Structures are given as structure tokens and as C-alpha cells.
């Protein structure tokens, strides 16, 4: 398996522009997680899905952020409009739940977003 | 609620000497515990995990960790550090009772290895 795939790997944009980050989870995994990592705040969970349905979006910072999972093999995280404080590395992860326990979360390589 | 405390923000060791990264957790129920490693500009990679089986868990690259319920600890060790072990390490806990499958990440420990 190719693992979790994220694109683009790097994104540089100007304030006010729309940004779309993409993720392809590992085939067969039914949970998908979006995280944001910054020096100041560390790793933060933004939202997660189970079987394509958003379960908890309490970590989404504000309405400028939205996430979708139209099918089991694809998810997007959109920021509109983007702001400089959104600059961070965004990770996607996928996993299975095994006998009621969260199994290993497999992380993608991340998208490094810079908003100028 | 679950939480994790990594007791050292930075650890520096000489190549060939032991590595110890300390982690204490708080969990209301039987936790699952993980250690992840992140090399510069890379994603997080699983080193090892504990999910209620053997308390001494062996992982990749010679790392191991011991689950001690009485001490609520899950310290990570390696007998002999290699230059390639220089990275950031995260201790992570998941609490079954929470039933929401979130992970709680520690703040991370940065490991530097001196030649």
C-alpha cells in the first residue's frame, strides 16, 4: 500500500485566497483525521470522519475552515479566505477501529501551507 | 478525560549511549498508548503501541516501552542511540471509555544525538 497520500506537499498563497488540501487514506480504513501542526500549538486535531461522515469538528478553528469526505478514498480540507495565521503543516491520518479500540493512525507526509 | 505529559522537552545523548524518553498519562479507563517519531520535514511514523497485551512492547529501530499502570507511565527506551534517532518523539494516548477515538498527543520530546 502507498500509505496516506496528501497533495500538494507545499502550498504558498496570498492572504484572502482559497486553499484546498487533499488526502487519500489507506484503502479499507474507515476513520480519517485532519491535524494541524505549528510550533506554538503543537499537533491539533481539526476534524475526523467515520465512514465518510464527520463525527467531531470541534477542533476546526473557525468558519473559514471546512472539510468534506465525498467517498471512502478522498477528503479535502478547505480554507476560504486564508490568513497568515493559517500557516502550518496540515496532516491527514487514517486508521481502523479494532475490537472497539482505536488502532494505529497512519499519517501522511503533510502539506506545508504558507500564507503571505 | 485523557491526557499525556512528556516530562522532557529536549533530550541530548551521545551516540552509542542509552536513550530514555519519559511519558506519563492520565486515563479514566484502559488506555491504548503509542509512541510516534517525526523526523524533520516528515510525517509521523509509529514506533510502537500498547493495547492491553504484553506490558513490555518492542517497536521498530530497537526501541521499546514499558506500560506501568501503577505509575501511569509509558517510557520509551533504546539501549544504544544512533545518529539517525535524532528526531521529535510524541507519546500518545487513546481512552476507550471516551468512545470518540480521538488521540491525545504529548507536547513532544526533541532528541539530539552527539557524535
JSON list of C-alpha atoms in Angstrom, two decimals:
[
{"chain": "A", "resi": 1, "resn": "UNK", "atom": "CA", "xyz": [0.00, 0.00, 0.00]},
{"chain": "A", "resi": 2, "resn": "UNK", "atom": "CA", "xyz": [1.22, 3.51, -0.78]},
{"chain": "A", "resi": 3, "resn": "UNK", "atom": "CA", "xyz": [0.17, 4.81, 2.60]},
{"chain": "A", "resi": 4, "resn": "UNK", "atom": "CA", "xyz": [-1.76, 8.01, 3.18]},
{"chain": "A", "resi": 5, "resn": "UNK", "atom": "CA", "xyz": [-1.29, 10.38, 0.27]},
{"chain": "A", "resi": 6, "resn": "UNK", "atom": "CA", "xyz": [-1.53, 14.14, 0.60]},
{"chain": "A", "resi": 7, "resn": "UNK", "atom": "CA", "xyz": [-1.34, 16.86, -2.01]},
{"chain": "A", "resi": 8, "resn": "UNK", "atom": "CA", "xyz": [0.09, 19.31, -2.53]},
{"chain": "A", "resi": 9, "resn": "UNK", "atom": "CA", "xyz": [3.20, 18.85, -0.37]},
{"chain": "A", "resi": 10, "resn": "UNK", "atom": "CA", "xyz": [3.83, 22.58, -0.32]},
{"chain": "A", "resi": 11, "resn": "UNK", "atom": "CA", "xyz": [1.45, 25.44, -0.89]},
{"chain": "A", "resi": 12, "resn": "UNK", "atom": "CA", "xyz": [2.27, 29.13, -0.90]},
{"chain": "A", "resi": 13, "resn": "UNK", "atom": "CA", "xyz": [-0.62, 31.52, -1.31]},
{"chain": "A", "resi": 14, "resn": "UNK", "atom": "CA", "xyz": [-1.60, 35.08, -0.59]},
{"chain": "A", "resi": 15, "resn": "UNK", "atom": "CA", "xyz": [-3.93, 36.20, 2.13]},
{"chain": "A", "resi": 16, "resn": "UNK", "atom": "CA", "xyz": [-7.55, 36.03, 1.07]},
{"chain": "A", "resi": 17, "resn": "UNK", "atom": "CA", "xyz": [-7.10, 33.22, -1.42]},
{"chain": "A", "resi": 18, "resn": "UNK", "atom": "CA", "xyz": [-8.87, 29.89, -1.20]},
{"chain": "A", "resi": 19, "resn": "UNK", "atom": "CA", "xyz": [-6.73, 26.88, -0.34]},
{"chain": "A", "resi": 20, "resn": "UNK", "atom": "CA", "xyz": [-7.70, 23.23, -0.82]},
{"chain": "A", "resi": 21, "resn": "UNK", "atom": "CA", "xyz": [-5.72, 20.41, 0.71]},
{"chain": "A", "resi": 22, "resn": "UNK", "atom": "CA", "xyz": [-6.30, 16.84, -0.41]},
{"chain": "A", "resi": 23, "resn": "UNK", "atom": "CA", "xyz": [-5.98, 13.45, 1.21]},
{"chain": "A", "resi": 24, "resn": "UNK", "atom": "CA", "xyz": [-6.31, 9.85, 0.08]},
{"chain": "A", "resi": 25, "resn": "UNK", "atom": "CA", "xyz": [-6.50, 7.47, 3.06]},
{"chain": "A", "resi": 26, "resn": "UNK", "atom": "CA", "xyz": [-5.25, 3.92, 3.15]},
{"chain": "A", "resi": 27, "resn": "UNK", "atom": "CA", "xyz": [-7.67, 1.62, 1.39]},
{"chain": "A", "resi": 28, "resn": "UNK", "atom": "CA", "xyz": [-10.03, -0.08, 3.83]},
{"chain": "A", "resi": 29, "resn": "UNK", "atom": "CA", "xyz": [-9.54, 2.39, 6.67]},
{"chain": "A", "resi": 30, "resn": "UNK", "atom": "CA", "xyz": [-12.82, 3.76, 7.94]},
{"chain": "A", "resi": 31, "resn": "UNK", "atom": "CA", "xyz": [-11.54, 6.66, 10.02]},
{"chain": "A", "resi": 32, "resn": "UNK", "atom": "CA", "xyz": [-9.90, 9.79, 8.63]},
{"chain": "A", "resi": 33, "resn": "UNK", "atom": "CA", "xyz": [-8.38, 12.60, 10.68]},
{"chain": "A", "resi": 34, "resn": "UNK", "atom": "CA", "xyz": [-7.14, 16.09, 9.81]},
{"chain": "A", "resi": 35, "resn": "UNK", "atom": "CA", "xyz": [-4.49, 17.68, 12.04]},
{"chain": "A", "resi": 36, "resn": "UNK", "atom": "CA", "xyz": [-2.63, 20.96, 12.08]},
{"chain": "A", "resi": 37, "resn": "UNK", "atom": "CA", "xyz": [0.89, 21.33, 13.46]},
{"chain": "A", "resi": 38, "resn": "UNK", "atom": "CA", "xyz": [2.53, 24.61, 14.47]},
{"chain": "A", "resi": 39, "resn": "UNK", "atom": "CA", "xyz": [5.46, 25.45, 16.69]},
{"chain": "A", "resi": 40, "resn": "UNK", "atom": "CA", "xyz": [3.25, 27.38, 19.07]},
{"chain": "A", "resi": 41, "resn": "UNK", "atom": "CA", "xyz": [0.36, 24.95, 19.45]},
{"chain": "A", "resi": 42, "resn": "UNK", "atom": "CA", "xyz": [1.87, 21.59, 18.55]},
{"chain": "A", "resi": 43, "resn": "UNK", "atom": "CA", "xyz": [-0.37, 18.99, 16.92]},
{"chain": "A", "resi": 44, "resn": "UNK", "atom": "CA", "xyz": [-4.08, 19.81, 16.94]},
{"chain": "A", "resi": 45, "resn": "UNK", "atom": "CA", "xyz": [-6.95, 17.63, 15.77]},
{"chain": "A", "resi": 46, "resn": "UNK", "atom": "CA", "xyz": [-9.22, 19.63, 13.47]},
{"chain": "A", "resi": 47, "resn": "UNK", "atom": "CA", "xyz": [-11.88, 17.12, 12.44]},
{"chain": "A", "resi": 48, "resn": "UNK", "atom": "CA", "xyz": [-12.38, 13.42, 11.94]},
{"chain": "A", "resi": 49, "resn": "UNK", "atom": "CA", "xyz": [-14.67, 11.24, 9.83]},
{"chain": "A", "resi": 50, "resn": "UNK", "atom": "CA", "xyz": [-16.04, 7.74, 10.21]},
{"chain": "A", "resi": 51, "resn": "UNK", "atom": "CA", "xyz": [-17.30, 6.05, 7.06]},
{"chain": "A", "resi": 52, "resn": "UNK", "atom": "CA", "xyz": [-17.24, 9.42, 5.29]},
{"chain": "A", "resi": 53, "resn": "UNK", "atom": "CA", "xyz": [-19.40, 11.12, 7.93]},
{"chain": "A", "resi": 54, "resn": "UNK", "atom": "CA", "xyz": [-17.95, 13.94, 10.05]},
{"chain": "A", "resi": 55, "resn": "UNK", "atom": "CA", "xyz": [-18.01, 12.86, 13.69]},
{"chain": "A", "resi": 56, "resn": "UNK", "atom": "CA", "xyz": [-16.29, 15.68, 15.53]},
{"chain": "A", "resi": 57, "resn": "UNK", "atom": "CA", "xyz": [-15.36, 19.05, 14.08]},
{"chain": "A", "resi": 58, "resn": "UNK", "atom": "CA", "xyz": [-14.86, 20.82, 17.38]},
{"chain": "A", "resi": 59, "resn": "UNK", "atom": "CA", "xyz": [-11.22, 21.48, 16.52]},
{"chain": "A", "resi": 60, "resn": "UNK", "atom": "CA", "xyz": [-11.97, 23.44, 13.37]},
{"chain": "A", "resi": 61, "resn": "UNK", "atom": "CA", "xyz": [-10.77, 26.93, 14.26]},
{"chain": "A", "resi": 62, "resn": "UNK", "atom": "CA", "xyz": [-13.48, 28.95, 12.56]},
{"chain": "A", "resi": 63, "resn": "UNK", "atom": "CA", "xyz": [-15.97, 29.05, 9.73]},
{"chain": "A", "resi": 64, "resn": "UNK", "atom": "CA", "xyz": [-13.24, 29.74, 7.20]},
{"chain": "A", "resi": 65, "resn": "UNK", "atom": "CA", "xyz": [-12.29, 26.07, 7.54]},
{"chain": "A", "resi": 66, "resn": "UNK", "atom": "CA", "xyz": [-14.38, 23.29, 6.03]},
{"chain": "A", "resi": 67, "resn": "UNK", "atom": "CA", "xyz": [-13.76, 19.62, 5.35]},
{"chain": "A", "resi": 68, "resn": "UNK", "atom": "CA", "xyz": [-15.52, 17.05, 3.21]},
{"chain": "A", "resi": 69, "resn": "UNK", "atom": "CA", "xyz": [-15.23, 13.37, 2.50]},
{"chain": "A", "resi": 70, "resn": "UNK", "atom": "CA", "xyz": [-17.31, 12.61, -0.60]},
{"chain": "A", "resi": 71, "resn": "UNK", "atom": "CA", "xyz": [-16.20, 8.98, -0.70]},
{"chain": "A", "resi": 72, "resn": "UNK", "atom": "CA", "xyz": [-14.04, 6.47, 1.17]},
{"chain": "A", "resi": 73, "resn": "UNK", "atom": "CA", "xyz": [-10.93, 7.30, -0.80]},
{"chain": "A", "resi": 74, "resn": "UNK", "atom": "CA", "xyz": [-10.84, 11.09, -0.79]},
{"chain": "A", "resi": 75, "resn": "UNK", "atom": "CA", "xyz": [-11.10, 14.01, 1.59]},
{"chain": "A", "resi": 76, "resn": "UNK", "atom": "CA", "xyz": [-10.50, 17.75, 1.30]},
{"chain": "A", "resi": 77, "resn": "UNK", "atom": "CA", "xyz": [-9.76, 20.49, 3.79]},
{"chain": "A", "resi": 78, "resn": "UNK", "atom": "CA", "xyz": [-10.59, 23.94, 2.50]},
{"chain": "A", "resi": 79, "resn": "UNK", "atom": "CA", "xyz": [-9.66, 27.34, 3.90]},
{"chain": "A", "resi": 80, "resn": "UNK", "atom": "CA", "xyz": [-11.53, 30.30, 2.48]},
{"chain": "A", "resi": 81, "resn": "UNK", "atom": "CA", "xyz": [-10.35, 33.01, 2.82]},
{"chain": "A", "resi": 82, "resn": "UNK", "atom": "CA", "xyz": [-6.87, 32.12, 4.01]},
{"chain": "A", "resi": 83, "resn": "UNK", "atom": "CA", "xyz": [-4.96, 34.23, 6.54]},
{"chain": "A", "resi": 84, "resn": "UNK", "atom": "CA", "xyz": [-1.26, 34.34, 7.52]},
{"chain": "A", "resi": 85, "resn": "UNK", "atom": "CA", "xyz": [-2.05, 32.71, 10.88]},
{"chain": "A", "resi": 86, "resn": "UNK", "atom": "CA", "xyz": [-3.23, 29.62, 8.99]},
{"chain": "A", "resi": 87, "resn": "UNK", "atom": "CA", "xyz": [0.38, 28.91, 8.00]},
{"chain": "A", "resi": 88, "resn": "UNK", "atom": "CA", "xyz": [1.18, 25.45, 9.36]},
{"chain": "A", "resi": 89, "resn": "UNK", "atom": "CA", "xyz": [1.75, 21.86, 8.37]},
{"chain": "A", "resi": 90, "resn": "UNK", "atom": "CA", "xyz": [-1.52, 20.02, 7.83]},
{"chain": "A", "resi": 91, "resn": "UNK", "atom": "CA", "xyz": [-1.55, 16.26, 8.28]},
{"chain": "A", "resi": 92, "resn": "UNK", "atom": "CA", "xyz": [-4.09, 13.70, 7.26]},
{"chain": "A", "resi": 93, "resn": "UNK", "atom": "CA", "xyz": [-4.22, 10.33, 9.01]},
{"chain": "A", "resi": 94, "resn": "UNK", "atom": "CA", "xyz": [-6.34, 7.22, 8.64]},
{"chain": "A", "resi": 95, "resn": "UNK", "atom": "CA", "xyz": [-7.00, 4.22, 10.83]},
{"chain": "A", "resi": 96, "resn": "UNK", "atom": "CA", "xyz": [-9.22, 1.29, 11.69]},
{"chain": "A", "resi": 97, "resn": "UNK", "atom": "CA", "xyz": [-11.03, 0.60, 14.92]},
{"chain": "A", "resi": 98, "resn": "UNK", "atom": "CA", "xyz": [-10.21, -2.90, 16.08]},
{"chain": "A", "resi": 99, "resn": "UNK", "atom": "CA", "xyz": [-12.49, -4.53, 18.69]},
{"chain": "A", "resi": 100, "resn": "UNK", "atom": "CA", "xyz": [-13.65, -1.14, 19.88]},
{"chain": "A", "resi": 101, "resn": "UNK", "atom": "CA", "xyz": [-10.15, 0.27, 20.24]},
{"chain": "A", "resi": 102, "resn": "UNK", "atom": "CA", "xyz": [-8.54, 2.84, 18.02]},
{"chain": "A", "resi": 103, "resn": "UNK", "atom": "CA", "xyz": [-5.82, 1.13, 16.07]},
{"chain": "A", "resi": 104, "resn": "UNK", "atom": "CA", "xyz": [-2.74, 2.78, 14.71]},
{"chain": "A", "resi": 105, "resn": "UNK", "atom": "CA", "xyz": [-3.24, 6.07, 12.94]},
{"chain": "A", "resi": 106, "resn": "UNK", "atom": "CA", "xyz": [-1.15, 6.24, 9.79]},
{"chain": "A", "resi": 107, "resn": "UNK", "atom": "CA", "xyz": [-0.06, 9.74, 8.88]},
{"chain": "A", "resi": 108, "resn": "UNK", "atom": "CA", "xyz": [0.52, 11.26, 5.51]},
{"chain": "A", "resi": 109, "resn": "UNK", "atom": "CA", "xyz": [3.64, 13.33, 4.76]},
{"chain": "A", "resi": 110, "resn": "UNK", "atom": "CA", "xyz": [1.78, 16.57, 5.36]},
{"chain": "A", "resi": 111, "resn": "UNK", "atom": "CA", "xyz": [1.11, 19.75, 3.42]},
{"chain": "A", "resi": 112, "resn": "UNK", "atom": "CA", "xyz": [3.20, 22.75, 4.40]},
{"chain": "A", "resi": 113, "resn": "UNK", "atom": "CA", "xyz": [1.00, 25.81, 3.93]},
{"chain": "A", "resi": 114, "resn": "UNK", "atom": "CA", "xyz": [2.41, 29.32, 3.84]},
{"chain": "A", "resi": 115, "resn": "UNK", "atom": "CA", "xyz": [0.00, 32.23, 3.62]},
{"chain": "A", "resi": 116, "resn": "UNK", "atom": "CA", "xyz": [1.69, 35.52, 2.78]},
{"chain": "B", "resi": 1, "resn": "UNK", "atom": "CA", "xyz": [-10.55, 12.95, 30.04]},
{"chain": "B", "resi": 2, "resn": "UNK", "atom": "CA", "xyz": [-7.29, 11.57, 28.79]},
{"chain": "B", "resi": 3, "resn": "UNK", "atom": "CA", "xyz": [-4.03, 13.47, 28.68]},
{"chain": "B", "resi": 4, "resn": "UNK", "atom": "CA", "xyz": [-0.33, 12.92, 28.23]},
{"chain": "B", "resi": 5, "resn": "UNK", "atom": "CA", "xyz": [2.69, 14.61, 29.78]},
{"chain": "B", "resi": 6, "resn": "UNK", "atom": "CA", "xyz": [6.10, 14.24, 28.26]},
{"chain": "B", "resi": 7, "resn": "UNK", "atom": "CA", "xyz": [8.46, 15.13, 31.04]},
{"chain": "B", "resi": 8, "resn": "UNK", "atom": "CA", "xyz": [11.36, 16.33, 28.90]},
{"chain": "B", "resi": 9, "resn": "UNK", "atom": "CA", "xyz": [11.05, 18.79, 26.05]},
{"chain": "B", "resi": 10, "resn": "UNK", "atom": "CA", "xyz": [14.61, 18.08, 24.91]},
{"chain": "B", "resi": 11, "resn": "UNK", "atom": "CA", "xyz": [17.00, 15.17, 25.42]},
{"chain": "B", "resi": 12, "resn": "UNK", "atom": "CA", "xyz": [20.61, 15.12, 24.27]},
{"chain": "B", "resi": 13, "resn": "UNK", "atom": "CA", "xyz": [22.63, 11.90, 24.19]},
{"chain": "B", "resi": 14, "resn": "UNK", "atom": "CA", "xyz": [25.92, 10.69, 22.81]},
{"chain": "B", "resi": 15, "resn": "UNK", "atom": "CA", "xyz": [25.91, 8.15, 20.02]},
{"chain": "B", "resi": 16, "resn": "UNK", "atom": "CA", "xyz": [26.02, 4.64, 21.45]},
{"chain": "B", "resi": 17, "resn": "UNK", "atom": "CA", "xyz": [24.56, 5.60, 24.84]},
{"chain": "B", "resi": 18, "resn": "UNK", "atom": "CA", "xyz": [21.06, 4.75, 26.10]},
{"chain": "B", "resi": 19, "resn": "UNK", "atom": "CA", "xyz": [18.04, 6.90, 25.37]},
{"chain": "B", "resi": 20, "resn": "UNK", "atom": "CA", "xyz": [15.17, 7.41, 27.82]},
{"chain": "B", "resi": 21, "resn": "UNK", "atom": "CA", "xyz": [12.10, 9.46, 26.95]},
{"chain": "B", "resi": 22, "resn": "UNK", "atom": "CA", "xyz": [9.59, 9.81, 29.76]},
{"chain": "B", "resi": 23, "resn": "UNK", "atom": "CA", "xyz": [5.82, 9.85, 29.38]},
{"chain": "B", "resi": 24, "resn": "UNK", "atom": "CA", "xyz": [3.06, 9.91, 31.95]},
{"chain": "B", "resi": 25, "resn": "UNK", "atom": "CA", "xyz": [-0.59, 9.58, 31.02]},
{"chain": "B", "resi": 26, "resn": "UNK", "atom": "CA", "xyz": [-3.94, 10.21, 32.56]},
{"chain": "B", "resi": 27, "resn": "UNK", "atom": "CA", "xyz": [-6.81, 7.99, 31.52]},
{"chain": "B", "resi": 28, "resn": "UNK", "atom": "CA", "xyz": [-10.09, 7.05, 33.11]},
{"chain": "B", "resi": 29, "resn": "UNK", "atom": "CA", "xyz": [-10.13, 3.62, 31.60]},
{"chain": "B", "resi": 30, "resn": "UNK", "atom": "CA", "xyz": [-7.86, 1.12, 29.95]},
{"chain": "B", "resi": 31, "resn": "UNK", "atom": "CA", "xyz": [-5.80, 3.17, 27.55]},
{"chain": "B", "resi": 32, "resn": "UNK", "atom": "CA", "xyz": [-4.15, 2.45, 24.27]},
{"chain": "B", "resi": 33, "resn": "UNK", "atom": "CA", "xyz": [-0.71, 4.08, 24.18]},
{"chain": "B", "resi": 34, "resn": "UNK", "atom": "CA", "xyz": [1.54, 4.89, 21.26]},
{"chain": "B", "resi": 35, "resn": "UNK", "atom": "CA", "xyz": [4.92, 6.40, 20.53]},
{"chain": "B", "resi": 36, "resn": "UNK", "atom": "CA", "xyz": [5.40, 8.20, 17.23]},
{"chain": "B", "resi": 37, "resn": "UNK", "atom": "CA", "xyz": [8.58, 9.67, 15.75]},
{"chain": "B", "resi": 38, "resn": "UNK", "atom": "CA", "xyz": [8.78, 12.66, 13.43]},
{"chain": "B", "resi": 39, "resn": "UNK", "atom": "CA", "xyz": [11.96, 13.36, 11.52]},
{"chain": "B", "resi": 40, "resn": "UNK", "atom": "CA", "xyz": [12.49, 16.91, 10.21]},
{"chain": "B", "resi": 41, "resn": "UNK", "atom": "CA", "xyz": [10.01, 17.83, 7.50]},
{"chain": "B", "resi": 42, "resn": "UNK", "atom": "CA", "xyz": [8.43, 14.39, 7.60]},
{"chain": "B", "resi": 43, "resn": "UNK", "atom": "CA", "xyz": [5.14, 12.93, 8.77]},
{"chain": "B", "resi": 44, "resn": "UNK", "atom": "CA", "xyz": [4.66, 10.95, 11.97]},
{"chain": "B", "resi": 45, "resn": "UNK", "atom": "CA", "xyz": [5.72, 7.32, 11.98]},
{"chain": "B", "resi": 46, "resn": "UNK", "atom": "CA", "xyz": [4.58, 4.75, 14.52]},
{"chain": "B", "resi": 47, "resn": "UNK", "atom": "CA", "xyz": [7.37, 3.36, 16.68]},
{"chain": "B", "resi": 48, "resn": "UNK", "atom": "CA", "xyz": [5.29, 1.07, 18.87]},
{"chain": "B", "resi": 49, "resn": "UNK", "atom": "CA", "xyz": [1.92, 0.67, 20.56]},
{"chain": "B", "resi": 50, "resn": "UNK", "atom": "CA", "xyz": [0.39, -0.83, 23.69]},
{"chain": "B", "resi": 51, "resn": "UNK", "atom": "CA", "xyz": [-3.18, -2.13, 23.54]},
{"chain": "B", "resi": 52, "resn": "UNK", "atom": "CA", "xyz": [-3.62, -4.23, 26.71]},
{"chain": "B", "resi": 53, "resn": "UNK", "atom": "CA", "xyz": [-1.44, -7.17, 25.76]},
{"chain": "B", "resi": 54, "resn": "UNK", "atom": "CA", "xyz": [2.16, -7.55, 27.00]},
{"chain": "B", "resi": 55, "resn": "UNK", "atom": "CA", "xyz": [3.30, -4.63, 29.13]},
{"chain": "B", "resi": 56, "resn": "UNK", "atom": "CA", "xyz": [6.76, -4.55, 27.53]},
{"chain": "B", "resi": 57, "resn": "UNK", "atom": "CA", "xyz": [6.33, -3.50, 23.95]},
{"chain": "B", "resi": 58, "resn": "UNK", "atom": "CA", "xyz": [9.02, -3.75, 21.31]},
{"chain": "B", "resi": 59, "resn": "UNK", "atom": "CA", "xyz": [8.98, -1.43, 18.35]},
{"chain": "B", "resi": 60, "resn": "UNK", "atom": "CA", "xyz": [10.98, -0.60, 15.30]},
{"chain": "B", "resi": 61, "resn": "UNK", "atom": "CA", "xyz": [14.63, 0.50, 15.22]},
{"chain": "B", "resi": 62, "resn": "UNK", "atom": "CA", "xyz": [15.44, -1.07, 18.59]},
{"chain": "B", "resi": 63, "resn": "UNK", "atom": "CA", "xyz": [13.01, 0.99, 20.65]},
{"chain": "B", "resi": 64, "resn": "UNK", "atom": "CA", "xyz": [10.87, -0.45, 23.40]},
{"chain": "B", "resi": 65, "resn": "UNK", "atom": "CA", "xyz": [8.47, 0.87, 26.02]},
{"chain": "B", "resi": 66, "resn": "UNK", "atom": "CA", "xyz": [7.03, -0.49, 29.22]},
{"chain": "B", "resi": 67, "resn": "UNK", "atom": "CA", "xyz": [3.46, 0.12, 30.35]},
{"chain": "B", "resi": 68, "resn": "UNK", "atom": "CA", "xyz": [3.33, 0.60, 34.13]},
{"chain": "B", "resi": 69, "resn": "UNK", "atom": "CA", "xyz": [-0.23, 1.06, 35.29]},
{"chain": "B", "resi": 70, "resn": "UNK", "atom": "CA", "xyz": [0.71, 1.73, 38.91]},
{"chain": "B", "resi": 71, "resn": "UNK", "atom": "CA", "xyz": [2.92, 4.61, 37.81]},
{"chain": "B", "resi": 72, "resn": "UNK", "atom": "CA", "xyz": [0.72, 5.66, 34.86]},
{"chain": "B", "resi": 73, "resn": "UNK", "atom": "CA", "xyz": [3.86, 5.73, 32.76]},
{"chain": "B", "resi": 74, "resn": "UNK", "atom": "CA", "xyz": [4.88, 4.58, 29.30]},
{"chain": "B", "resi": 75, "resn": "UNK", "atom": "CA", "xyz": [8.56, 5.48, 28.99]},
{"chain": "B", "resi": 76, "resn": "UNK", "atom": "CA", "xyz": [10.43, 4.87, 25.74]},
{"chain": "B", "resi": 77, "resn": "UNK", "atom": "CA", "xyz": [13.95, 3.46, 25.75]},
{"chain": "B", "resi": 78, "resn": "UNK", "atom": "CA", "xyz": [16.69, 2.39, 23.40]},
{"chain": "B", "resi": 79, "resn": "UNK", "atom": "CA", "xyz": [19.92, 0.81, 24.61]},
{"chain": "B", "resi": 80, "resn": "UNK", "atom": "CA", "xyz": [22.21, 2.49, 22.11]},
{"chain": "B", "resi": 81, "resn": "UNK", "atom": "CA", "xyz": [21.44, 5.72, 20.28]},
{"chain": "B", "resi": 82, "resn": "UNK", "atom": "CA", "xyz": [22.23, 6.16, 16.62]},
{"chain": "B", "resi": 83, "resn": "UNK", "atom": "CA", "xyz": [22.65, 9.43, 14.75]},
{"chain": "B", "resi": 84, "resn": "UNK", "atom": "CA", "xyz": [19.51, 8.62, 12.78]},
{"chain": "B", "resi": 85, "resn": "UNK", "atom": "CA", "xyz": [17.48, 8.69, 16.02]},
{"chain": "B", "resi": 86, "resn": "UNK", "atom": "CA", "xyz": [17.68, 12.48, 16.08]},
{"chain": "B", "resi": 87, "resn": "UNK", "atom": "CA", "xyz": [14.03, 13.50, 15.73]},
{"chain": "B", "resi": 88, "resn": "UNK", "atom": "CA", "xyz": [10.96, 14.55, 17.69]},
{"chain": "B", "resi": 89, "resn": "UNK", "atom": "CA", "xyz": [9.07, 11.90, 19.63]},
{"chain": "B", "resi": 90, "resn": "UNK", "atom": "CA", "xyz": [5.43, 12.01, 20.63]},
{"chain": "B", "resi": 91, "resn": "UNK", "atom": "CA", "xyz": [3.69, 9.98, 23.31]},
{"chain": "B", "resi": 92, "resn": "UNK", "atom": "CA", "xyz": [0.01, 9.46, 22.51]},
{"chain": "B", "resi": 93, "resn": "UNK", "atom": "CA", "xyz": [-2.95, 8.07, 24.46]},
{"chain": "B", "resi": 94, "resn": "UNK", "atom": "CA", "xyz": [-6.41, 6.94, 23.46]},
{"chain": "B", "resi": 95, "resn": "UNK", "atom": "CA", "xyz": [-9.05, 6.22, 26.07]},
{"chain": "B", "resi": 96, "resn": "UNK", "atom": "CA", "xyz": [-11.58, 3.51, 25.21]},
{"chain": "B", "resi": 97, "resn": "UNK", "atom": "CA", "xyz": [-14.20, 4.92, 27.54]},
{"chain": "B", "resi": 98, "resn": "UNK", "atom": "CA", "xyz": [-14.29, 8.21, 25.72]},
{"chain": "B", "resi": 99, "resn": "UNK", "atom": "CA", "xyz": [-15.60, 6.25, 22.75]},
{"chain": "B", "resi": 100, "resn": "UNK", "atom": "CA", "xyz": [-14.77, 9.03, 20.37]},
{"chain": "B", "resi": 101, "resn": "UNK", "atom": "CA", "xyz": [-11.49, 7.62, 19.07]},
{"chain": "B", "resi": 102, "resn": "UNK", "atom": "CA", "xyz": [-9.56, 10.83, 19.48]},
{"chain": "B", "resi": 103, "resn": "UNK", "atom": "CA", "xyz": [-5.89, 10.68, 20.30]},
{"chain": "B", "resi": 104, "resn": "UNK", "atom": "CA", "xyz": [-4.25, 12.95, 22.86]},
{"chain": "B", "resi": 105, "resn": "UNK", "atom": "CA", "xyz": [-0.72, 13.93, 21.89]},
{"chain": "B", "resi": 106, "resn": "UNK", "atom": "CA", "xyz": [2.06, 14.95, 24.23]},
{"chain": "B", "resi": 107, "resn": "UNK", "atom": "CA", "xyz": [3.96, 18.14, 23.51]},
{"chain": "B", "resi": 108, "resn": "UNK", "atom": "CA", "xyz": [6.87, 16.17, 22.08]},
{"chain": "B", "resi": 109, "resn": "UNK", "atom": "CA", "xyz": [10.48, 15.49, 23.05]},
{"chain": "B", "resi": 110, "resn": "UNK", "atom": "CA", "xyz": [13.26, 16.58, 20.73]},
{"chain": "B", "resi": 111, "resn": "UNK", "atom": "CA", "xyz": [16.20, 14.19, 20.70]},
{"chain": "B", "resi": 112, "resn": "UNK", "atom": "CA", "xyz": [19.64, 15.26, 19.58]},
{"chain": "B", "resi": 113, "resn": "UNK", "atom": "CA", "xyz": [22.46, 12.76, 19.20]},
{"chain": "B", "resi": 114, "resn": "UNK", "atom": "CA", "xyz": [26.07, 13.87, 19.61]},
{"chain": "B", "resi": 115, "resn": "UNK", "atom": "CA", "xyz": [28.80, 12.15, 17.64]}
]
